[in-house]
PDB file of C-alpha atoms in Angstrom:
ATOM      1  CA  UNK A 101      27.033 -26.254   8.728  1.00  0.00           C
ATOM      2  CA  UNK A 102      26.352 -22.852   9.472  1.00  0.00           C
ATOM      3  CA  UNK A 103      29.392 -22.300   9.264  1.00  0.00           C
ATOM      4  CA  UNK A 104      30.600 -23.511   5.476  1.00  0.00           C
ATOM      5  CA  UNK A 105      27.144 -21.876   4.630  1.00  0.00           C
ATOM      6  CA  UNK A 106      28.472 -18.404   5.550  1.00  0.00           C
ATOM      7  CA  UNK A 107      31.660 -19.527   3.295  1.00  0.00           C
ATOM      8  CA  UNK A 108      29.510 -19.943   0.758  1.00  0.00           C
ATOM      9  CA  UNK A 109      27.591 -17.144   0.819  1.00  0.00           C
ATOM     10  CA  UNK A 110      30.446 -15.341   1.241  1.00  0.00           C
ATOM     11  CA  UNK A 111      32.641 -16.512  -1.954  1.00  0.00           C
ATOM     12  CA  UNK A 112      29.609 -15.943  -3.501  1.00  0.00           C
ATOM     13  CA  UNK A 113      29.000 -12.682  -2.993  1.00  0.00           C
ATOM     14  CA  UNK A 114      33.249 -12.095  -3.746  1.00  0.00           C
ATOM     15  CA  UNK A 115      33.319 -14.134  -6.949  1.00  0.00           C
ATOM     16  CA  UNK A 116      29.787 -11.308  -7.352  1.00  0.00           C
ATOM     17  CA  UNK A 117      32.107  -8.235  -6.724  1.00  0.00           C
ATOM     18  CA  UNK A 118      34.911  -8.636  -7.787  1.00  0.00           C
ATOM     19  CA  UNK A 119      33.421 -10.036 -11.227  1.00  0.00           C
ATOM     20  CA  UNK A 120      31.756  -6.177 -10.739  1.00  0.00           C
ATOM     21  CA  UNK A 121      27.714  -7.818 -11.394  1.00  0.00           C
ATOM     22  CA  UNK A 122      26.343  -6.759  -8.292  1.00  0.00           C
ATOM     23  CA  UNK A 123      27.281  -3.184  -9.663  1.00  0.00           C
ATOM     24  CA  UNK A 124      26.185  -3.873 -12.958  1.00  0.00           C
ATOM     25  CA  UNK A 125      22.975  -4.909 -11.576  1.00  0.00           C
ATOM     26  CA  UNK A 126      22.759  -2.072  -9.066  1.00  0.00           C
ATOM     27  CA  UNK A 127      23.180   0.342 -12.105  1.00  0.00           C
ATOM     28  CA  UNK A 128      20.878  -1.119 -13.770  1.00  0.00           C
ATOM     29  CA  UNK A 129      18.033  -0.842 -10.794  1.00  0.00           C
ATOM     30  CA  UNK A 130      18.976   2.797 -10.083  1.00  0.00           C
ATOM     31  CA  UNK A 131      18.185   3.365 -13.977  1.00  0.00           C
ATOM     32  CA  UNK A 132      15.197   1.713 -13.570  1.00  0.00           C
ATOM     33  CA  UNK A 133      13.726   3.689 -10.773  1.00  0.00           C
ATOM     34  CA  UNK A 134      15.284   6.553 -12.460  1.00  0.00           C
ATOM     35  CA  UNK A 135      13.045   6.147 -15.094  1.00  0.00           C
ATOM     36  CA  UNK A 136       9.820   5.542 -12.955  1.00  0.00           C
ATOM     37  CA  UNK A 137      10.394   8.382 -10.873  1.00  0.00           C
ATOM     38  CA  UNK A 138      10.701  10.164 -15.046  1.00  0.00           C
ATOM     39  CA  UNK A 139       7.752   8.922 -15.476  1.00  0.00           C
ATOM     40  CA  UNK A 140       6.337   9.987 -11.966  1.00  0.00           C
ATOM     41  CA  UNK A 141       7.089  13.494 -13.021  1.00  0.00           C
ATOM     42  CA  UNK A 142       6.203  13.435 -15.899  1.00  0.00           C
ATOM     43  CA  UNK A 143       2.341  13.011 -15.050  1.00  0.00           C
ATOM     44  CA  UNK A 144       2.005  15.241 -11.753  1.00  0.00           C
ATOM     45  CA  UNK A 145       3.991  18.364 -13.740  1.00  0.00           C
ATOM     46  CA  UNK A 146       1.197  19.416 -15.523  1.00  0.00           C
ATOM     47  CA  UNK A 147      -1.776  19.786 -12.961  1.00  0.00           C
ATOM     48  CA  UNK A 148      -2.531  23.093 -12.253  1.00  0.00           C
ATOM     49  CA  UNK A 149      -2.643  25.206  -9.634  1.00  0.00           C
ATOM     50  CA  UNK A 150      -6.083  25.644  -7.861  1.00  0.00           C
ATOM     51  CA  UNK A 151      -5.844  28.795  -7.331  1.00  0.00           C
ATOM     52  CA  UNK A 152      -4.027  30.343 -10.380  1.00  0.00           C
ATOM     53  CA  UNK A 153      -3.260  29.651 -14.407  1.00  0.00           C
ATOM     54  CA  UNK A 154      -0.117  27.624 -13.682  1.00  0.00           C
ATOM     55  CA  UNK A 155       1.232  24.310 -13.009  1.00  0.00           C
ATOM     56  CA  UNK A 156       2.607  22.652 -10.636  1.00  0.00           C
ATOM     57  CA  UNK A 157       5.701  22.756 -11.767  1.00  0.00           C
ATOM     58  CA  UNK A 158       5.782  25.940 -13.235  1.00  0.00           C
ATOM     59  CA  UNK A 159       5.003  26.913  -9.282  1.00  0.00           C
ATOM     60  CA  UNK A 160       7.784  24.540  -8.258  1.00  0.00           C
ATOM     61  CA  UNK A 161       4.890  23.373  -6.270  1.00  0.00           C
ATOM     62  CA  UNK A 162       6.949  20.476  -7.792  1.00  0.00           C
ATOM     63  CA  UNK A 163      10.055  19.197  -9.079  1.00  0.00           C
ATOM     64  CA  UNK A 164      12.209  15.787 -10.859  1.00  0.00           C
ATOM     65  CA  UNK A 165      14.064  15.539  -7.165  1.00  0.00           C
ATOM     66  CA  UNK A 166      10.822  15.629  -5.520  1.00  0.00           C
ATOM     67  CA  UNK A 167       9.730  12.534  -6.778  1.00  0.00           C
ATOM     68  CA  UNK A 168      11.482   8.958  -5.302  1.00  0.00           C
ATOM     69  CA  UNK A 169      10.567   4.972  -6.790  1.00  0.00           C
ATOM     70  CA  UNK A 170      12.240   2.862  -5.261  1.00  0.00           C
ATOM     71  CA  UNK A 171      10.923  -1.329  -6.282  1.00  0.00           C
ATOM     72  CA  UNK A 172       8.597  -3.523  -3.168  1.00  0.00           C
ATOM     73  CA  UNK A 173       8.210  -6.563  -5.277  1.00  0.00           C
ATOM     74  CA  UNK A 174       8.403  -7.878  -8.760  1.00  0.00           C
ATOM     75  CA  UNK A 175       6.927  -5.212 -10.758  1.00  0.00           C
ATOM     76  CA  UNK A 176       5.212  -3.473  -7.959  1.00  0.00           C
ATOM     77  CA  UNK A 177       6.794   0.102  -6.390  1.00  0.00           C
ATOM     78  CA  UNK A 178       6.517   2.566  -3.971  1.00  0.00           C
ATOM     79  CA  UNK A 179       6.299   5.890  -4.922  1.00  0.00           C
ATOM     80  CA  UNK A 180       6.887   8.070  -2.396  1.00  0.00           C
ATOM     81  CA  UNK A 181       6.100  12.446  -3.228  1.00  0.00           C
ATOM     82  CA  UNK A 182       7.086  15.488  -0.900  1.00  0.00           C
ATOM     83  CA  UNK A 183       5.587  18.901  -2.287  1.00  0.00           C
ATOM     84  CA  UNK A 184       6.721  22.460  -1.185  1.00  0.00           C
ATOM     85  CA  UNK A 185       3.583  24.800  -1.178  1.00  0.00           C
ATOM     86  CA  UNK A 186       4.286  27.902  -2.274  1.00  0.00           C
ATOM     87  CA  UNK A 187       3.328  29.506   0.977  1.00  0.00           C
ATOM     88  CA  UNK A 188       4.158  27.835   4.783  1.00  0.00           C
ATOM     89  CA  UNK A 189       0.887  28.748   5.376  1.00  0.00           C
ATOM     90  CA  UNK A 190      -0.859  27.582   2.372  1.00  0.00           C
ATOM     91  CA  UNK A 191      -4.922  27.009   3.054  1.00  0.00           C
ATOM     92  CA  UNK A 192      -4.600  24.648  -1.036  1.00  0.00           C
ATOM     93  CA  UNK A 193      -2.063  22.437   0.122  1.00  0.00           C
ATOM     94  CA  UNK A 194      -4.308  19.443   0.998  1.00  0.00           C
ATOM     95  CA  UNK A 195      -6.260  19.655  -2.117  1.00  0.00           C
ATOM     96  CA  UNK A 196      -2.720  20.252  -4.447  1.00  0.00           C
ATOM     97  CA  UNK A 197      -1.622  16.820  -2.707  1.00  0.00           C
ATOM     98  CA  UNK A 198      -6.091  15.283  -3.728  1.00  0.00           C
ATOM     99  CA  UNK A 199      -5.216  15.812  -7.383  1.00  0.00           C
ATOM    100  CA  UNK A 200      -1.721  14.586  -6.644  1.00  0.00           C
ATOM    101  CA  UNK A 201      -3.302  11.083  -5.679  1.00  0.00           C
ATOM    102  CA  UNK A 202      -6.180  11.005  -7.814  1.00  0.00           C
ATOM    103  CA  UNK A 203      -3.955  11.904 -11.153  1.00  0.00           C
ATOM    104  CA  UNK A 204      -1.336   8.964 -10.619  1.00  0.00           C
ATOM    105  CA  UNK A 205      -4.312   6.560  -9.617  1.00  0.00           C
ATOM    106  CA  UNK A 206      -5.787   7.458 -12.838  1.00  0.00           C
ATOM    107  CA  UNK A 207      -2.650   7.841 -14.932  1.00  0.00           C
ATOM    108  CA  UNK A 208       0.018   5.218 -13.844  1.00  0.00           C
ATOM    109  CA  UNK A 209       0.781   2.079 -16.238  1.00  0.00           C
ATOM    110  CA  UNK A 210       1.974   0.202 -13.926  1.00  0.00           C
ATOM    111  CA  UNK A 211       1.278  -1.433  -9.433  1.00  0.00           C
ATOM    112  CA  UNK A 212       1.805   1.145  -7.088  1.00  0.00           C
ATOM    113  CA  UNK A 213       1.418   2.266  -3.661  1.00  0.00           C
ATOM    114  CA  UNK A 214       1.492   6.513  -2.883  1.00  0.00           C
ATOM    115  CA  UNK A 215       3.212   7.787  -0.189  1.00  0.00           C
ATOM    116  CA  UNK A 216       2.413  11.736  -0.507  1.00  0.00           C
ATOM    117  CA  UNK A 217       4.041  14.593   1.839  1.00  0.00           C
ATOM    118  CA  UNK A 218       4.824  17.980   2.266  1.00  0.00           C
ATOM    119  CA  UNK A 219       8.254  18.777   2.090  1.00  0.00           C
ATOM    120  CA  UNK A 220       9.393  18.943   5.470  1.00  0.00           C
ATOM    121  CA  UNK A 221       8.902  22.481   7.930  1.00  0.00           C
ATOM    122  CA  UNK A 222       7.439  23.758   4.260  1.00  0.00           C
ATOM    123  CA  UNK A 223       3.906  23.673   6.159  1.00  0.00           C
ATOM    124  CA  UNK A 224       2.710  24.599   8.844  1.00  0.00           C
ATOM    125  CA  UNK A 225       0.732  22.420   9.818  1.00  0.00           C
ATOM    126  CA  UNK A 226       2.828  19.361   7.482  1.00  0.00           C
ATOM    127  CA  UNK A 227       1.676  16.369  10.076  1.00  0.00           C
ATOM    128  CA  UNK A 228      -2.106  16.970   9.551  1.00  0.00           C
ATOM    129  CA  UNK A 229      -2.185  17.258   6.387  1.00  0.00           C
ATOM    130  CA  UNK A 230       0.480  14.686   5.384  1.00  0.00           C
ATOM    131  CA  UNK A 231      -1.964  12.200   7.418  1.00  0.00           C
ATOM    132  CA  UNK A 232      -5.228  13.480   5.317  1.00  0.00           C
ATOM    133  CA  UNK A 233      -3.716  12.931   1.454  1.00  0.00           C
ATOM    134  CA  UNK A 234      -2.552   9.627   3.446  1.00  0.00           C
ATOM    135  CA  UNK A 235      -5.574   8.281   4.121  1.00  0.00           C
ATOM    136  CA  UNK A 236      -7.582   6.192   1.747  1.00  0.00           C
ATOM    137  CA  UNK A 237     -10.629   6.147   3.310  1.00  0.00           C
ATOM    138  CA  UNK A 238     -10.616  10.770   3.427  1.00  0.00           C
ATOM    139  CA  UNK A 239      -9.449  11.005  -0.177  1.00  0.00           C
ATOM    140  CA  UNK A 240     -12.332   8.337  -1.400  1.00  0.00           C
ATOM    141  CA  UNK A 241     -14.918  10.996   1.126  1.00  0.00           C
ATOM    142  CA  UNK A 242     -13.307  14.384  -0.366  1.00  0.00           C
ATOM    143  CA  UNK A 243     -14.219  12.813  -4.398  1.00  0.00           C
ATOM    144  CA  UNK A 244     -17.534  12.518  -3.519  1.00  0.00           C
ATOM    145  CA  UNK A 245     -18.113  16.126  -2.681  1.00  0.00           C
ATOM    146  CA  UNK A 246     -19.126  17.810  -6.287  1.00  0.00           C
ATOM    147  CA  UNK A 247     -17.966  20.516  -5.406  1.00  0.00           C
ATOM    148  CA  UNK A 248     -14.299  19.088  -5.099  1.00  0.00           C
ATOM    149  CA  UNK A 249     -14.537  16.714  -7.563  1.00  0.00           C
ATOM    150  CA  UNK A 250     -15.091  19.831  -9.747  1.00  0.00           C
ATOM    151  CA  UNK A 251     -11.876  21.316  -9.491  1.00  0.00           C
ATOM    152  CA  UNK A 252      -9.702  18.388  -8.934  1.00  0.00           C
ATOM    153  CA  UNK A 253     -10.854  17.234 -12.055  1.00  0.00           C
ATOM    154  CA  UNK A 254     -10.091  21.123 -13.385  1.00  0.00           C
ATOM    155  CA  UNK A 255      -6.215  20.673 -11.634  1.00  0.00           C
ATOM    156  CA  UNK A 256      -5.879  17.363 -13.051  1.00  0.00           C
ATOM    157  CA  UNK A 257      -6.839  17.638 -16.755  1.00  0.00           C
ATOM    158  CA  UNK A 258      -4.343  17.686 -19.579  1.00  0.00           C
ATOM    159  CA  UNK A 259      -3.509  20.326 -21.234  1.00  0.00           C
ATOM    160  CA  UNK A 260      -5.067  19.502 -24.559  1.00  0.00           C
ATOM    161  CA  UNK A 261      -7.653  17.401 -23.328  1.00  0.00           C
TER     162      UNK A 261
END
């Protein structure tokens, strides 16, 4: 019975492959993920740097290539962002990660899980910061601090707000 099942699976896979169906399906899925990634990037690119009047996009802290989207369920996505602080000892990297978290949680119109990381090798304490910005309790506690909350609000406000 297992042999028959295996042959049927193989045959179906071959027919789909020969028909180009699976390639078209993959191309459609890839296009959809690219569109979602651009949608995410469009949300984060306007976040302001906590110290400078520039956006994260203008400072090359975020770029289109730093956003990856994967489908993890029906209409549910995993968003992975890898940002680059301007200097390897940037004291505001955690705050930038917090701004990314807050803005995406507020602005994305689809169901998602979020992972934010500092790009490998771009910060002296990237491991510690990665843990902090992906810990829901720490993020919630940070947003309860009125001073931090005010800074985050100023960074994530839309330019025309």
